[in-house]
Amino acid sequence: MPDYGLRGQAAVVTGSTSGIGRAMAAALAGEGVDVVLNGFGDAAGIEAARAALAAASGVRVLYHGADMTRPAEIADLVGFAHRELGRLDILLNNAGVQHVAAIEDFPPEKWDQIIAINLTSAFHATRAAIPIMKAQGRGRIVNLASAHGLVASPFKSAYVAAKHGLVGFTKAAALELARSGVTVNAICPGYVRTPLVEAQIADQAKARGIPAERVVEDVILAAQPNKAFVEYPQLAGLLLYLASDMGAATTGAALSVDGGWTAA
């Protein structure tokens, strides 16, 4: 395994109590990075996961329960990490939610929630992190976008809009920070078998009127030429590269990890 040179750094990973965020936080901790977890869930379960990751990695693993729809709480999350860990080197804006419905049936409150969590929260976290990273002369901001940040699918209007916005935000931030030592990139995965995707399978089956097993083959993985879900380590490897000095010249990029989905 390569040495990414990250030991002693500090990271915030939003939406890291499950799924991709949890796997990414574990990958960073495994490289010696102190990590602040964030997300919703059962308090006892979150504490057990936090303690287990700290014990397994030997780094400081903290938790902050900021609600990603509340700007003041997001700013406090970033400030908490800086205060408690003494620095902030890596920000992974990962928090995300999904709702699947035709536009004419899409609940406005769901639209607002998805835009707030999947897009606007990244702005607030990045805004709070930039002064810290600028003062350090180095920082890595990574936005967990999606293949849906580059192409669209039906019945996901809010998610597609948010992820396209996140890719655009990534590019604008990268240009602003190009000479600061802070890089900003987006990772654009295809389908990963997360709890969010499991829920989508059921929602898509309802929306399209087809069985769940057909959704996986004909809808979910239909877009991915390799016909395989993306695995957590495949995303973590890209994150570690971007966080390391090897990734210093990569900024403003939307990097696909999608089995060929966006190649066509």
PDB file of C-alpha atoms in Angstrom, residues 71-168:
ATOM      1  CA  PRO A  71     -25.955  26.987   8.257  1.00  0.00           C
ATOM      2  CA  ALA A  72     -24.980  27.935  11.807  1.00  0.00           C
ATOM      3  CA  GLU A  73     -24.626  24.288  12.812  1.00  0.00           C
ATOM      4  CA  ILE A  74     -22.499  23.566   9.743  1.00  0.00           C
ATOM      5  CA  ALA A  75     -20.169  26.446  10.592  1.00  0.00           C
ATOM      6  CA  ASP A  76     -19.989  25.176  14.158  1.00  0.00           C
ATOM      7  CA  LEU A  77     -19.028  21.709  12.895  1.00  0.00           C
ATOM      8  CA  VAL A  78     -16.024  23.146  11.048  1.00  0.00           C
ATOM      9  CA  GLY A  79     -15.101  25.349  13.991  1.00  0.00           C
ATOM     10  CA  PHE A  80     -15.401  22.388  16.368  1.00  0.00           C
ATOM     11  CA  ALA A  81     -12.977  20.341  14.278  1.00  0.00           C
ATOM     12  CA  HIS A  82     -10.460  23.177  14.210  1.00  0.00           C
ATOM     13  CA  ARG A  83     -10.730  23.823  17.933  1.00  0.00           C
ATOM     14  CA  GLU A  84     -10.583  20.207  19.026  1.00  0.00           C
ATOM     15  CA  LEU A  85      -7.984  18.909  16.551  1.00  0.00           C
ATOM     16  CA  GLY A  86      -5.932  22.075  16.189  1.00  0.00           C
ATOM     17  CA  ARG A  87      -6.062  22.118  12.384  1.00  0.00           C
ATOM     18  CA  LEU A  88      -8.242  21.240   9.409  1.00  0.00           C
ATOM     19  CA  ASP A  89      -6.600  19.698   6.357  1.00  0.00           C
ATOM     20  CA  ILE A  90      -9.389  17.783   4.629  1.00  0.00           C
ATOM     21  CA  LEU A  91     -13.077  18.557   4.171  1.00  0.00           C
ATOM     22  CA  LEU A  92     -15.213  15.913   2.509  1.00  0.00           C
ATOM     23  CA  ASN A  93     -18.662  17.274   1.694  1.00  0.00           C
ATOM     24  CA  ASN A  94     -20.484  13.967   1.470  1.00  0.00           C
ATOM     25  CA  ALA A  95     -23.897  14.460   3.103  1.00  0.00           C
ATOM     26  CA  GLY A  96     -26.747  13.597   0.778  1.00  0.00           C
ATOM     27  CA  VAL A  97     -30.355  12.506   0.585  1.00  0.00           C
ATOM     28  CA  GLN A  98     -32.564  11.363  -2.273  1.00  0.00           C
ATOM     29  CA  HIS A  99     -36.201  11.322  -3.328  1.00  0.00           C
ATOM     30  CA  VAL A 100     -37.522   9.767  -6.525  1.00  0.00           C
ATOM     31  CA  ALA A 101     -40.701  11.094  -8.162  1.00  0.00           C
ATOM     32  CA  ALA A 102     -41.962  12.686 -11.331  1.00  0.00           C
ATOM     33  CA  ILE A 103     -41.594  16.472 -11.335  1.00  0.00           C
ATOM     34  CA  GLU A 104     -45.334  17.100 -11.212  1.00  0.00           C
ATOM     35  CA  ASP A 105     -45.579  14.851  -8.142  1.00  0.00           C
ATOM     36  CA  PHE A 106     -42.348  16.003  -6.475  1.00  0.00           C
ATOM     37  CA  PRO A 107     -43.084  17.420  -2.989  1.00  0.00           C
ATOM     38  CA  PRO A 108     -41.666  20.968  -2.775  1.00  0.00           C
ATOM     39  CA  GLU A 109     -40.403  20.290   0.731  1.00  0.00           C
ATOM     40  CA  LYS A 110     -38.370  17.345  -0.603  1.00  0.00           C
ATOM     41  CA  TRP A 111     -36.868  19.577  -3.310  1.00  0.00           C
ATOM     42  CA  ASP A 112     -35.852  22.126  -0.670  1.00  0.00           C
ATOM     43  CA  GLN A 113     -34.379  19.437   1.588  1.00  0.00           C
ATOM     44  CA  ILE A 114     -32.315  17.836  -1.189  1.00  0.00           C
ATOM     45  CA  ILE A 115     -30.932  21.154  -2.427  1.00  0.00           C
ATOM     46  CA  ALA A 116     -30.095  22.183   1.140  1.00  0.00           C
ATOM     47  CA  ILE A 117     -28.304  18.982   2.124  1.00  0.00           C
ATOM     48  CA  ASN A 118     -26.732  17.919  -1.181  1.00  0.00           C
ATOM     49  CA  LEU A 119     -25.627  21.354  -2.392  1.00  0.00           C
ATOM     50  CA  THR A 120     -26.031  24.278  -0.015  1.00  0.00           C
ATOM     51  CA  SER A 121     -24.396  22.500   2.928  1.00  0.00           C
ATOM     52  CA  ALA A 122     -21.199  22.163   0.874  1.00  0.00           C
ATOM     53  CA  PHE A 123     -21.154  25.932   0.394  1.00  0.00           C
ATOM     54  CA  HIS A 124     -21.526  26.600   4.119  1.00  0.00           C
ATOM     55  CA  ALA A 125     -18.883  24.040   5.131  1.00  0.00           C
ATOM     56  CA  THR A 126     -16.446  25.230   2.462  1.00  0.00           C
ATOM     57  CA  ARG A 127     -17.013  28.860   3.391  1.00  0.00           C
ATOM     58  CA  ALA A 128     -16.102  28.068   7.003  1.00  0.00           C
ATOM     59  CA  ALA A 129     -13.091  25.918   6.083  1.00  0.00           C
ATOM     60  CA  ILE A 130     -11.398  28.233   3.587  1.00  0.00           C
ATOM     61  CA  PRO A 131      -9.969  30.759   6.089  1.00  0.00           C
ATOM     62  CA  ILE A 132      -8.519  27.926   8.178  1.00  0.00           C
ATOM     63  CA  MET A 133      -6.942  26.201   5.192  1.00  0.00           C
ATOM     64  CA  LYS A 134      -5.634  29.462   3.729  1.00  0.00           C
ATOM     65  CA  ALA A 135      -3.942  30.270   7.032  1.00  0.00           C
ATOM     66  CA  GLN A 136      -2.293  26.830   6.990  1.00  0.00           C
ATOM     67  CA  GLY A 137      -1.208  27.316   3.369  1.00  0.00           C
ATOM     68  CA  ARG A 138      -2.659  23.948   2.422  1.00  0.00           C
ATOM     69  CA  GLY A 139      -6.012  22.212   2.323  1.00  0.00           C
ATOM     70  CA  ARG A 140      -8.039  19.645   0.440  1.00  0.00           C
ATOM     71  CA  ILE A 141     -11.754  20.060  -0.203  1.00  0.00           C
ATOM     72  CA  VAL A 142     -13.474  17.125  -1.870  1.00  0.00           C
ATOM     73  CA  ASN A 143     -17.134  17.177  -2.825  1.00  0.00           C
ATOM     74  CA  LEU A 144     -18.901  13.851  -3.186  1.00  0.00           C
ATOM     75  CA  ALA A 145     -20.935  14.530  -6.314  1.00  0.00           C
ATOM     76  CA  SER A 146     -22.263  11.776  -8.578  1.00  0.00           C
ATOM     77  CA  ALA A 147     -22.482  10.611 -12.151  1.00  0.00           C
ATOM     78  CA  HIS A 148     -25.718  12.574 -11.849  1.00  0.00           C
ATOM     79  CA  GLY A 149     -23.576  15.684 -11.536  1.00  0.00           C
ATOM     80  CA  LEU A 150     -22.588  15.103 -15.177  1.00  0.00           C
ATOM     81  CA  VAL A 151     -25.624  13.417 -16.744  1.00  0.00           C
ATOM     82  CA  ALA A 152     -29.314  13.160 -15.870  1.00  0.00           C
ATOM     83  CA  SER A 153     -31.881  10.465 -15.174  1.00  0.00           C
ATOM     84  CA  PRO A 154     -35.655  10.807 -14.965  1.00  0.00           C
ATOM     85  CA  PHE A 155     -37.524  11.095 -11.652  1.00  0.00           C
ATOM     86  CA  LYS A 156     -34.495  12.598  -9.853  1.00  0.00           C
ATOM     87  CA  SER A 157     -34.837  16.267 -10.713  1.00  0.00           C
ATOM     88  CA  ALA A 158     -33.739  17.652  -7.341  1.00  0.00           C
ATOM     89  CA  TYR A 159     -30.818  15.258  -6.955  1.00  0.00           C
ATOM     90  CA  VAL A 160     -29.580  15.890 -10.508  1.00  0.00           C
ATOM     91  CA  ALA A 161     -29.915  19.652 -10.047  1.00  0.00           C
ATOM     92  CA  ALA A 162     -28.046  19.550  -6.733  1.00  0.00           C
ATOM     93  CA  LYS A 163     -25.215  17.380  -8.028  1.00  0.00           C
ATOM     94  CA  HIS A 164     -24.796  19.459 -11.195  1.00  0.00           C
ATOM     95  CA  GLY A 165     -24.676  22.495  -8.926  1.00  0.00           C
ATOM     96  CA  LEU A 166     -22.068  20.821  -6.727  1.00  0.00           C
ATOM     97  CA  VAL A 167     -19.816  20.191  -9.731  1.00  0.00           C
ATOM     98  CA  GLY A 168     -20.183  23.831 -10.769  1.00  0.00           C
TER      99      GLY A 168
END
